[in-house]
mmCIF file of C-alpha atoms in Angstrom:
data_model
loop_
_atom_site.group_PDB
_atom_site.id
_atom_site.type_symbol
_atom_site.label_atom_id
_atom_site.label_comp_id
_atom_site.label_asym_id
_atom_site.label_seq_id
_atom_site.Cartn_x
_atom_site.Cartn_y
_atom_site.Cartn_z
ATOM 1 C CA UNK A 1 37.295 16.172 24.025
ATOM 2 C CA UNK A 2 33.770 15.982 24.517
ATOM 3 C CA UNK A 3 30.958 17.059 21.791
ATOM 4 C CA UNK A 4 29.780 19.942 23.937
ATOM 5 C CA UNK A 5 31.459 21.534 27.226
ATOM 6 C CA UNK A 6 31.278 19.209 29.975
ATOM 7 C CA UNK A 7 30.609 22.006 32.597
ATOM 8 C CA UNK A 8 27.960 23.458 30.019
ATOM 9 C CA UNK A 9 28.431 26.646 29.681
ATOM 10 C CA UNK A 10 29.596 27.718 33.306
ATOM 11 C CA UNK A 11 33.449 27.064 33.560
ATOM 12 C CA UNK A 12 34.539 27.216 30.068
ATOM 13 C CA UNK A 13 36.455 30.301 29.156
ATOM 14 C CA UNK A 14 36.010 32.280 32.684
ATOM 15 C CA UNK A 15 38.331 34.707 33.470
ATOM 16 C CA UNK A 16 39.444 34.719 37.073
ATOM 17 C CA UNK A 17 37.306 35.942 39.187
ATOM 18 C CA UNK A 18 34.001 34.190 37.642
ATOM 19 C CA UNK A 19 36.293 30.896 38.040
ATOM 20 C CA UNK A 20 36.695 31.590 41.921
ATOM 21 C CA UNK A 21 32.958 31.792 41.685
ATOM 22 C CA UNK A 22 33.008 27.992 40.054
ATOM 23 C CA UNK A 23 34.977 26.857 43.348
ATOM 24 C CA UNK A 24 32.584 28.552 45.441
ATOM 25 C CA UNK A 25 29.765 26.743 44.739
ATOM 26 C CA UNK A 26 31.973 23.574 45.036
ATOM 27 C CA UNK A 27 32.264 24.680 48.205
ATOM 28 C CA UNK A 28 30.305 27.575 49.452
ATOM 29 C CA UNK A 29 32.240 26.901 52.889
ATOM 30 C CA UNK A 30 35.703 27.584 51.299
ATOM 31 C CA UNK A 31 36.449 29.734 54.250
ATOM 32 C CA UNK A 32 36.428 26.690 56.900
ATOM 33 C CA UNK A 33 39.393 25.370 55.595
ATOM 34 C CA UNK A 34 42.731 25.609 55.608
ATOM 35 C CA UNK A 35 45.627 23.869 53.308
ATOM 36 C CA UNK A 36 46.947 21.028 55.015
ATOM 37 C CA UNK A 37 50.830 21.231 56.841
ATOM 38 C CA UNK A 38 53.333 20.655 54.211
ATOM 39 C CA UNK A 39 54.106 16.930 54.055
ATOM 40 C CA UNK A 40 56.850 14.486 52.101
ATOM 41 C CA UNK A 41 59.295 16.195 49.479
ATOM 42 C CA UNK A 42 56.688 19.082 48.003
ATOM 43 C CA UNK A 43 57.761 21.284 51.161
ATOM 44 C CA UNK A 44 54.267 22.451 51.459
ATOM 45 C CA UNK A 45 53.610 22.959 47.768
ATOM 46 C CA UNK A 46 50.352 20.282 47.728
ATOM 47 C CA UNK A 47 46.720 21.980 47.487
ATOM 48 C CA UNK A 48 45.672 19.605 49.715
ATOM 49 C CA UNK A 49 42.726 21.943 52.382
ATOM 50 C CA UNK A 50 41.472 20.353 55.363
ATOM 51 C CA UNK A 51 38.907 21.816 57.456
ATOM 52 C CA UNK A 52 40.086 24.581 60.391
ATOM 53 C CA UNK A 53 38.002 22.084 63.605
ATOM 54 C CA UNK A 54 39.019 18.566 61.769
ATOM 55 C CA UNK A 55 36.352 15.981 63.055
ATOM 56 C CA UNK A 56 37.437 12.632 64.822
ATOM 57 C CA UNK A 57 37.800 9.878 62.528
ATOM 58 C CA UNK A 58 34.799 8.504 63.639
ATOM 59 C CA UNK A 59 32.691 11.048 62.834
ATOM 60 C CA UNK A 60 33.805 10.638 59.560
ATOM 61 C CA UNK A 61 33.256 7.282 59.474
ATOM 62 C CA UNK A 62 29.775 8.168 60.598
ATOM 63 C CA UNK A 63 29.232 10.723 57.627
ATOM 64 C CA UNK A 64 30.812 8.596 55.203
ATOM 65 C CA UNK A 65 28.245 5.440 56.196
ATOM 66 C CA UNK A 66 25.328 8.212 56.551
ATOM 67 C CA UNK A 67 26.198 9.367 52.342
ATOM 68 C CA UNK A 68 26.401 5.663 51.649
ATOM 69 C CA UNK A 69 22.559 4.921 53.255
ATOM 70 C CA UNK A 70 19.050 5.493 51.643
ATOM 71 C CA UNK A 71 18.158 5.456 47.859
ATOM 72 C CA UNK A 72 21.386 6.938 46.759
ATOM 73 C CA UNK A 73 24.964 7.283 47.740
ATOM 74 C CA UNK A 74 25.724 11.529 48.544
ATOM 75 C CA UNK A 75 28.610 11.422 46.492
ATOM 76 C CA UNK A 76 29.300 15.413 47.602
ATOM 77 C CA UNK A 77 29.804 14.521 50.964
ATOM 78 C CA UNK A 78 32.109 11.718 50.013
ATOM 79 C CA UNK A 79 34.384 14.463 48.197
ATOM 80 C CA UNK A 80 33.898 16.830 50.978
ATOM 81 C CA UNK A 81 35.234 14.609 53.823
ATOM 82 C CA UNK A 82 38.016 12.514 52.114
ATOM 83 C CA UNK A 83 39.107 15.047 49.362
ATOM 84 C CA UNK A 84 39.767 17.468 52.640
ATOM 85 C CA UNK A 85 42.210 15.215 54.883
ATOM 86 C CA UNK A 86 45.197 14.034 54.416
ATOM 87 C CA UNK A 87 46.726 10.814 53.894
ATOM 88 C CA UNK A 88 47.116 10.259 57.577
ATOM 89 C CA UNK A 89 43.601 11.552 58.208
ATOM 90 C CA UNK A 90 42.304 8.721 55.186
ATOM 91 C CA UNK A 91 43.984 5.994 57.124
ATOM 92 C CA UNK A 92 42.577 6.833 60.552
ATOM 93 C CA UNK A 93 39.017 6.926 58.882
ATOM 94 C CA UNK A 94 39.846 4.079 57.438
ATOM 95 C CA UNK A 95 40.642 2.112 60.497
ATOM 96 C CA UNK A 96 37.574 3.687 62.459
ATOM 97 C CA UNK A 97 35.249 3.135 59.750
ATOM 98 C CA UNK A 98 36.193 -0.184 59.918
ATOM 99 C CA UNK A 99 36.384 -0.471 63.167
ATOM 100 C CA UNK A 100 32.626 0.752 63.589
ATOM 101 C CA UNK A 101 30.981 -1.076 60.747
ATOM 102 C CA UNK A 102 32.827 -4.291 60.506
ATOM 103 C CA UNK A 103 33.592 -3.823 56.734
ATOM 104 C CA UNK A 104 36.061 -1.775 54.577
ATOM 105 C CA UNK A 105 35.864 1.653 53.484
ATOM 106 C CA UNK A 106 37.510 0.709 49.863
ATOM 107 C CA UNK A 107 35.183 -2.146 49.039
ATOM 108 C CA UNK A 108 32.146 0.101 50.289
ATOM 109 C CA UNK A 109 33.376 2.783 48.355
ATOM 110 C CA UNK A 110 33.855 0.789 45.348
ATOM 111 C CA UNK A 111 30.435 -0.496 45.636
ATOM 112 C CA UNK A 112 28.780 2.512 45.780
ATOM 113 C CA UNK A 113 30.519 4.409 43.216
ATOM 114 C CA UNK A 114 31.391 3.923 39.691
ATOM 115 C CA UNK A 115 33.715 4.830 36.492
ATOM 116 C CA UNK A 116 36.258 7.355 36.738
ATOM 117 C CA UNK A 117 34.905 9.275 39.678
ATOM 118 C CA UNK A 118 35.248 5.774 41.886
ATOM 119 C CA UNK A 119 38.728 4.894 40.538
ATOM 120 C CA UNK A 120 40.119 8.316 41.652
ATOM 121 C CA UNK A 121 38.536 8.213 44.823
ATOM 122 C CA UNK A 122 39.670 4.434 45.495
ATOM 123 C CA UNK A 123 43.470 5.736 44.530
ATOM 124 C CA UNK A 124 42.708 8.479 47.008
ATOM 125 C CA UNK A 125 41.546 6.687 50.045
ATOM 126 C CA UNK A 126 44.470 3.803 49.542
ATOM 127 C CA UNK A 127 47.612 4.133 51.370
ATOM 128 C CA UNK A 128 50.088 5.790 49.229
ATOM 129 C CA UNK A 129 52.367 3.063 49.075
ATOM 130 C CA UNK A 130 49.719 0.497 48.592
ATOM 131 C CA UNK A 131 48.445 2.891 45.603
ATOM 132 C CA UNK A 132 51.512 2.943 43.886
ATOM 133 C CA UNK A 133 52.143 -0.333 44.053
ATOM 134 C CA UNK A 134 48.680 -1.178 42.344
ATOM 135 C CA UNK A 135 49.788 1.452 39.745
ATOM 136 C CA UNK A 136 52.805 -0.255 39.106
ATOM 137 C CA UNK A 137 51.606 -3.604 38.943
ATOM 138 C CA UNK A 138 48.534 -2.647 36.324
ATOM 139 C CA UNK A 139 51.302 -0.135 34.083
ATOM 140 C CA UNK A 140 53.250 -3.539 34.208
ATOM 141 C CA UNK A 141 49.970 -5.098 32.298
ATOM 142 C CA UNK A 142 49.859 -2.527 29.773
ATOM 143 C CA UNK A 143 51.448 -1.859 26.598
ATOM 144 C CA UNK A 144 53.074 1.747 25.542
ATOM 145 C CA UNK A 145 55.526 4.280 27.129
ATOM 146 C CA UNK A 146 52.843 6.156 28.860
ATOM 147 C CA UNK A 147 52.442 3.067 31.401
ATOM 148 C CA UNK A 148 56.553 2.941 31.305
ATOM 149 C CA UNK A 149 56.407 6.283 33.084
ATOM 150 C CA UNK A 150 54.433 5.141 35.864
ATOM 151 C CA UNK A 151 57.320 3.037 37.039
ATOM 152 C CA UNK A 152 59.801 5.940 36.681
ATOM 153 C CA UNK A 153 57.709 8.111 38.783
ATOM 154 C CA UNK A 154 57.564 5.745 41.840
ATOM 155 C CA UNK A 155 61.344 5.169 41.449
ATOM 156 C CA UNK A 156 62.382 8.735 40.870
ATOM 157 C CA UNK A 157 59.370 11.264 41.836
ATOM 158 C CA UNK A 158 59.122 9.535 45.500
ATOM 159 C CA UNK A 159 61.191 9.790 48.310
ATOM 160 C CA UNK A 160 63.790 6.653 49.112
ATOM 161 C CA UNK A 161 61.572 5.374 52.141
ATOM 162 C CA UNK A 162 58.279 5.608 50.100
ATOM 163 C CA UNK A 163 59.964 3.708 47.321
ATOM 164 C CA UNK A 164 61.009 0.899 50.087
ATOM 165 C CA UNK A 165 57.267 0.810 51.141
ATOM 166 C CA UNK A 166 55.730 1.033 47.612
ATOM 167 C CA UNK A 167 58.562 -2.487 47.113
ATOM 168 C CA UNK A 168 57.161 -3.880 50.012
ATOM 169 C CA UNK A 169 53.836 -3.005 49.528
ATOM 170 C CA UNK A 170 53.728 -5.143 45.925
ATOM 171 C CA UNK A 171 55.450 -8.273 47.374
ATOM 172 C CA UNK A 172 52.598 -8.304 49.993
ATOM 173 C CA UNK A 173 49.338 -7.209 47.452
ATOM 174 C CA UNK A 174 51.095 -8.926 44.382
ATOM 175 C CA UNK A 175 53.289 -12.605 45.838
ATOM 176 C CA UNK A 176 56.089 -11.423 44.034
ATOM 177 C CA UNK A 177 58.573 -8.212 43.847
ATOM 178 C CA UNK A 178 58.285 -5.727 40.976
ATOM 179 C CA UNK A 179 62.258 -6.529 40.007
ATOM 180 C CA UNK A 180 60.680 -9.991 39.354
ATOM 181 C CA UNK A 181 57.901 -8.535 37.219
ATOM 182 C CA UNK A 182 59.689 -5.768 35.764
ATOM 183 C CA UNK A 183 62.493 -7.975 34.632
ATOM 184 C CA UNK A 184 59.520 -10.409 33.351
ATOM 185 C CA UNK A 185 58.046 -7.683 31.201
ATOM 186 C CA UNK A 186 61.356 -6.255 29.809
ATOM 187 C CA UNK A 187 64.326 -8.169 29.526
ATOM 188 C CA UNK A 188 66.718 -6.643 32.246
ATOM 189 C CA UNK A 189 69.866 -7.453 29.633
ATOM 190 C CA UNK A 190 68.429 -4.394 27.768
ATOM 191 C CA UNK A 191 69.521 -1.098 28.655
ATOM 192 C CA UNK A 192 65.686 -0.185 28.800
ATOM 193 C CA UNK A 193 65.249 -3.258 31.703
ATOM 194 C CA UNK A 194 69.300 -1.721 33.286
ATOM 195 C CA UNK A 195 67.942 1.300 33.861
ATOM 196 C CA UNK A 196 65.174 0.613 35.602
ATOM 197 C CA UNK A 197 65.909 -2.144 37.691
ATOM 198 C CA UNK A 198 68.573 0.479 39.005
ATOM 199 C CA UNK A 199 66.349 2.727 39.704
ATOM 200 C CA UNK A 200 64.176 0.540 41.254
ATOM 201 C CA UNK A 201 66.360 -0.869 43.825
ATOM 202 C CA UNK A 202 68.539 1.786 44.548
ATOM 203 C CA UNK A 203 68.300 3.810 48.032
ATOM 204 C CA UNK A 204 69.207 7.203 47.764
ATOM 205 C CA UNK A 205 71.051 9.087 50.602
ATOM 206 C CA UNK A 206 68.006 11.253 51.555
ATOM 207 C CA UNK A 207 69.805 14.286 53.135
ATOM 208 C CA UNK A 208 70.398 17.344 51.316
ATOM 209 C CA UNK A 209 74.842 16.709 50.491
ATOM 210 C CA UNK A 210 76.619 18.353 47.699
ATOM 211 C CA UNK A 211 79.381 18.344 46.208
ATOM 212 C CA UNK A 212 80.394 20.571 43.695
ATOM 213 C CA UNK A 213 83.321 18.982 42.036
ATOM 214 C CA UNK A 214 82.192 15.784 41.952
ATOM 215 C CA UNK A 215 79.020 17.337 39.976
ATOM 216 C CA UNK A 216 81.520 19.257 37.474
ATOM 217 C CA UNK A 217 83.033 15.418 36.341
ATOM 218 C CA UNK A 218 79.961 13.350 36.355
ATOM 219 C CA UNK A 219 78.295 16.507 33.954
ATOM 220 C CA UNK A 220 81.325 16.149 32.088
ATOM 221 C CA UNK A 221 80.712 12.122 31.774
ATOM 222 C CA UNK A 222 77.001 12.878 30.587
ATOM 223 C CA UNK A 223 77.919 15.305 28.253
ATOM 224 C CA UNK A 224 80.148 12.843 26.873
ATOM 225 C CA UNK A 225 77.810 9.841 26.629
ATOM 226 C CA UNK A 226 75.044 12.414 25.216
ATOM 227 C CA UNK A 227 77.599 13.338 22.392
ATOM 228 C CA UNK A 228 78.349 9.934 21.190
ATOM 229 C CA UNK A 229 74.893 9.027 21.691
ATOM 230 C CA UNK A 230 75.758 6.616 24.543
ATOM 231 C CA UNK A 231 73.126 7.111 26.607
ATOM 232 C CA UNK A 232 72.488 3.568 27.922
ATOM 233 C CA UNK A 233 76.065 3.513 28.784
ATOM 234 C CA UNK A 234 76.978 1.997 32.505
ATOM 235 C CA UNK A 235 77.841 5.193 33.699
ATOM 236 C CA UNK A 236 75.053 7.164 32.921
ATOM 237 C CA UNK A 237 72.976 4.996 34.753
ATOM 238 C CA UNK A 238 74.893 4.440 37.794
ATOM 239 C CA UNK A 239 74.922 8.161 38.537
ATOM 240 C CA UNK A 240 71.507 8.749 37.549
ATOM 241 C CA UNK A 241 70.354 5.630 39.833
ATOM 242 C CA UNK A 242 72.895 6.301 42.978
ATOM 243 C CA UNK A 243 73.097 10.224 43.575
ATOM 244 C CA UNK A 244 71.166 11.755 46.091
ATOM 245 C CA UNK A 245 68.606 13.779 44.305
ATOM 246 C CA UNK A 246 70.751 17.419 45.788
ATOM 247 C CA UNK A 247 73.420 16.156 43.767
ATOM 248 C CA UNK A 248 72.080 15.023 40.800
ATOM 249 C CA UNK A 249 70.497 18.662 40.510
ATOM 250 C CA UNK A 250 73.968 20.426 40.812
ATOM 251 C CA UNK A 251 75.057 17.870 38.082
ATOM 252 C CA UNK A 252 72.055 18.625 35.818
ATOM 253 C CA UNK A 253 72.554 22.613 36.668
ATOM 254 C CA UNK A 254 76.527 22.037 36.004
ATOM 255 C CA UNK A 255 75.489 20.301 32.390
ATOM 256 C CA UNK A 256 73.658 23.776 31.676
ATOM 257 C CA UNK A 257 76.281 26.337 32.597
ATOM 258 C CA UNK A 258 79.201 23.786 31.342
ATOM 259 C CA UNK A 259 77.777 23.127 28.038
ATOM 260 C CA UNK A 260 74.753 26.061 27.223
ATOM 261 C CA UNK A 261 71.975 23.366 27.045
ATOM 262 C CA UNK A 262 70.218 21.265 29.499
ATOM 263 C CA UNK A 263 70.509 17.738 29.625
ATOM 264 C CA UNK A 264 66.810 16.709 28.271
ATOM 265 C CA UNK A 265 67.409 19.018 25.381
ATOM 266 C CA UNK A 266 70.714 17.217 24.625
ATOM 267 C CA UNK A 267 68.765 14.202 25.219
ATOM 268 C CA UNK A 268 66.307 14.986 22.674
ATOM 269 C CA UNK A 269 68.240 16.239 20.157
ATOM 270 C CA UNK A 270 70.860 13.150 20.188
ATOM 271 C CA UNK A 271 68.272 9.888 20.295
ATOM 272 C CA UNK A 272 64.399 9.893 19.661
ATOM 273 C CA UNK A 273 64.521 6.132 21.276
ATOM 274 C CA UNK A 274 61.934 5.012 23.859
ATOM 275 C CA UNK A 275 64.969 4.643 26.211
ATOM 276 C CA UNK A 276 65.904 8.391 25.380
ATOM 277 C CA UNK A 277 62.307 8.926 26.586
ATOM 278 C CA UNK A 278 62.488 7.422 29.494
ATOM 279 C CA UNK A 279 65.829 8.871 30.491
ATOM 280 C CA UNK A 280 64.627 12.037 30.041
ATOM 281 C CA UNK A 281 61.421 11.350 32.388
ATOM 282 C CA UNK A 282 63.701 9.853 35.011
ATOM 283 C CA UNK A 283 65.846 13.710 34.695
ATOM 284 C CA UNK A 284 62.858 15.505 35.299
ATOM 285 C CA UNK A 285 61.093 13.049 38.211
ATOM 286 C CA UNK A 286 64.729 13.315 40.150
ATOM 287 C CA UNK A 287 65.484 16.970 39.357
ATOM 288 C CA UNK A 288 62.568 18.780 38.272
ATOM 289 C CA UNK A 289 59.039 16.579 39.071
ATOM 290 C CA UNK A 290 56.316 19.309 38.029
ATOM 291 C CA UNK A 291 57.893 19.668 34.404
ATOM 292 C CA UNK A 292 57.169 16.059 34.102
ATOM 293 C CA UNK A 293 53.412 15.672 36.111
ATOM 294 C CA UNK A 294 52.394 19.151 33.714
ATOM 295 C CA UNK A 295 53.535 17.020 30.725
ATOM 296 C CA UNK A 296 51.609 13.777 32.161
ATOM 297 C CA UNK A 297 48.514 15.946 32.628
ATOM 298 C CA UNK A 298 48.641 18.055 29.393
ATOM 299 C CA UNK A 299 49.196 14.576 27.041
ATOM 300 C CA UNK A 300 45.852 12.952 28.908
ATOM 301 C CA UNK A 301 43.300 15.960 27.845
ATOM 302 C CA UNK A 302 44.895 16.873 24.083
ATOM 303 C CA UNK A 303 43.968 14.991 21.182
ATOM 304 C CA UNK A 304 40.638 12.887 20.463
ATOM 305 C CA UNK A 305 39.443 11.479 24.026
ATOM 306 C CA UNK A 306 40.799 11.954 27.449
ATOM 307 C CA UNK A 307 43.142 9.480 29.184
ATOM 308 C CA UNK A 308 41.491 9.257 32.342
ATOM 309 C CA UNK A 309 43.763 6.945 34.283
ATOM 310 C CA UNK A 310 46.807 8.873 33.539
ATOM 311 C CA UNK A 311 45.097 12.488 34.526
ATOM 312 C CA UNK A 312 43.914 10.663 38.031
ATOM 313 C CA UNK A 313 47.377 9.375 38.279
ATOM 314 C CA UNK A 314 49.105 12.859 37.968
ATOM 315 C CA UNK A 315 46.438 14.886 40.241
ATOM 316 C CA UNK A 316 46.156 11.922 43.112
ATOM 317 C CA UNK A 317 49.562 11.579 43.668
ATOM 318 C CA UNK A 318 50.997 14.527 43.538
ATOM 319 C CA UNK A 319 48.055 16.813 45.166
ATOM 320 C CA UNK A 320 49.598 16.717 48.804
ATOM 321 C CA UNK A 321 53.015 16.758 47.383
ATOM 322 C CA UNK A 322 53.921 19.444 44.478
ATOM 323 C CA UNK A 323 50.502 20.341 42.733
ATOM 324 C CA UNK A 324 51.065 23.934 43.130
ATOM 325 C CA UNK A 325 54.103 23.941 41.677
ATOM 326 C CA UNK A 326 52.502 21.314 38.589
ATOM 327 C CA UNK A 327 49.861 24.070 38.478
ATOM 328 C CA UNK A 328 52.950 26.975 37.801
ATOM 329 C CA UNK A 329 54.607 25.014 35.290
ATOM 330 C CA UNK A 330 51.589 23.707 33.427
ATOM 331 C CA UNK A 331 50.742 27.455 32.978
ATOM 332 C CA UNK A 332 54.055 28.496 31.713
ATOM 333 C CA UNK A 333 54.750 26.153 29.559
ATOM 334 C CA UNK A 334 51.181 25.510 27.512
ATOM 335 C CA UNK A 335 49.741 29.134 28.009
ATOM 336 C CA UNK A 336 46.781 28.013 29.779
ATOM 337 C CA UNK A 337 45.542 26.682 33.074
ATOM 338 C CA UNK A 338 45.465 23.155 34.419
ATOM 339 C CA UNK A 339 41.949 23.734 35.934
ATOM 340 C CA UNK A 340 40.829 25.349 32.748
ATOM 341 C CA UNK A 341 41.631 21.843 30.758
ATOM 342 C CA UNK A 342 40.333 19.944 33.639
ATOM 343 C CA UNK A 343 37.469 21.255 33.801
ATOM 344 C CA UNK A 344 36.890 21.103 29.808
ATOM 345 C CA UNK A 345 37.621 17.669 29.762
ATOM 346 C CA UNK A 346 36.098 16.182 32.696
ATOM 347 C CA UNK A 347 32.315 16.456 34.167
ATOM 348 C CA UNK A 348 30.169 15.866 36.711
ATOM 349 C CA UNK A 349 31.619 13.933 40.364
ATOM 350 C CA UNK A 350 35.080 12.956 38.416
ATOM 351 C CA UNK A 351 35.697 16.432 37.983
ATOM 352 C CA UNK A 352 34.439 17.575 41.614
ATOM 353 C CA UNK A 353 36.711 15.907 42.517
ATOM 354 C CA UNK A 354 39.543 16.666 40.618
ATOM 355 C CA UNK A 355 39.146 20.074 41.759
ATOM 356 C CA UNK A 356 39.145 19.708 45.077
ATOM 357 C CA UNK A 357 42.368 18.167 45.076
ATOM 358 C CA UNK A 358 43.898 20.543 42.789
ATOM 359 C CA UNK A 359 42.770 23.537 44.554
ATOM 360 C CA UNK A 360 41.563 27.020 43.719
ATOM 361 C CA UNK A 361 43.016 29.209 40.889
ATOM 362 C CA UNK A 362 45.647 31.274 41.548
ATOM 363 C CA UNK A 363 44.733 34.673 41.980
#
């Protein structure tokens, strides 16, 4: 954490009503917006607000290349025209700006910003898939389970069509296929490299089909494995990386009523491995992905320093899928509010922008 408050003496330790206040000045025009049409697997649980008349993209394109002009770059009205559209609405400014201009929004944007505030902002104007791909390939580079988890969120937190385009995405940005570089990075004889090349490549059925008894056995298989401390055993990974996500959460939810305990506490309790660790993240991306995005976001701001790329990670990607329901959980389970550590661990544009995406505090 920093020295002294970031925000200074305004944010820190507001109840709720002076912390609406906080968002308000963000953005005195709070009432001009609206939160954006429920999109991908969230079910209309992102924070994502987009303005009630949206513009054309190419009057957005015309703002954006207006805030970029003159003696300095307005980074406000960069934050209030892309952090308030979707990813839809980024693309088609994208392609108009562009279109208009004759250069690209990303490299302008990456000129004319800098440090954390630009990387977030480049993640957020990228296509998804394109993003996570880029995320994947630069976790691949790194050393430590925290960049592990980056490659079990794409293959577990994502839908099975995203993961296809985030696949194709790399082979086109990267000349190769992230099996190739996964299985260069971690030998894909080890059960650590098993399970997620099968989680990688596998296609889920995408529909919402369960069935019960077949959830009562595999629970019963799990439970097993988990007792003997099997975990990296064939058949825990060849349900975990072939159910539909419906199922897997009646098998999970089985586990619990079967046995008393959930799975990740069985988990826990029965191997402290890095492969335990990522099993467990896997469970919770599949089943249950706020418990896992709260975690990612409450590890980046404890402790000395803040991990910047991982909080940017967690709030881009899942801010037009799930935030609201990362925002619930983070609050139940560490007593305290996700904008409240946001806010005391970030400052200035970087954390503008973080809470725009993440939205207003609940009342």
């Amino acid at each position: 954490m920093p020295d002294t408050c970031c925000c200074h003496g305004h944010c820190c330790g507001l109840d709720a009503t002076r912390l609406h206040l906080v968002f308000q000045r963000l953005n005195p025009f709070t009432c001009l917006y609206r939160l954006a049409d429920g999109q991908g697997e969230g079910g209309g649980m992102g924070t994502i607000t987009v303005p009630a008349s949206i513009p054309s993209p190419e009057a957005d394109g015309h703002k954006l290349r207006k805030a970029f002009q003159g003696w300095g770059t307005d980074e406000k009205a960069i934050i209030d025209i892309l952090g308030h559209r979707t990813a839809a609405q980024r693309s088609a400014i994208a392609a108009a700006y562009a279109s208009l201009y004759g250069e690209s929004l990303l490299d302008r944007l990456h000129s004319e910003l800098s440090g954390d505030f630009r990387n977030a902002v480049m993640l957020w104007a990228m296509d998804p898939a394109e993003r996570d791909a880029k995320l994947v390939n630069k976790a691949l580079k790194r050393k430590g389970e925290r960049h592990l988890w980056v490659i079990i969120e794409v293959a577990c937190a994502s839908s099975p069509d995203h993961l296809i385009a985030v696949r194709q995405a790399y082979c086109s940005l990267f000349a190769s296929s992230i099996e190739e570089d996964v299985a260069h990075k971690i030998t894909p004889t080890e059960p650590l490299g098993q399970l997620l090349m099968r989680l990688l490549t596998s296609y889920r059925y995408p529909e919402d089909h369960v069935a019960v008894e077949l959830a009562k056995h595999e629970a019963a298989q799990l439970f097993d494995a988990v007792q003997k401390k099997q975990l990296h055993h064939d058949e825990v990974i060849r349900v975990l990386s072939t159910r539909n996500k419906s199922q897997l959460k009646e098998t999970f939810e089985q586990y619990n009523e079967g046995y008393g305990r959930r799975i990740e506490e069985d988990i826990e309790g029965a191997d402290r491995s890095q492969f335990a660790s990522m099993l467990k993240a896997a469970i919770w991306c599949i089943a249950s992905p706020e418990k896992h995005f709260a975690e990612v976001v409450r590890r980046s701001v404890v402790g000395l320093g803040t991990d910047e790329d991982s909080l940017t990670r967690a709030v881009v990607s899942r801010a037009e899928i799930d935030m609201k329901k990362v925002k619930e959980e983070y609050k139940k389970r560490y007593n305290t509010t996700l904008i409240y550590d946001v806010v005391d661990d970030t400052s200035g544009d970087y954390m503008r922008f973080l809470l725009t995406l993440i939205g207003p505090a609940d009342p």
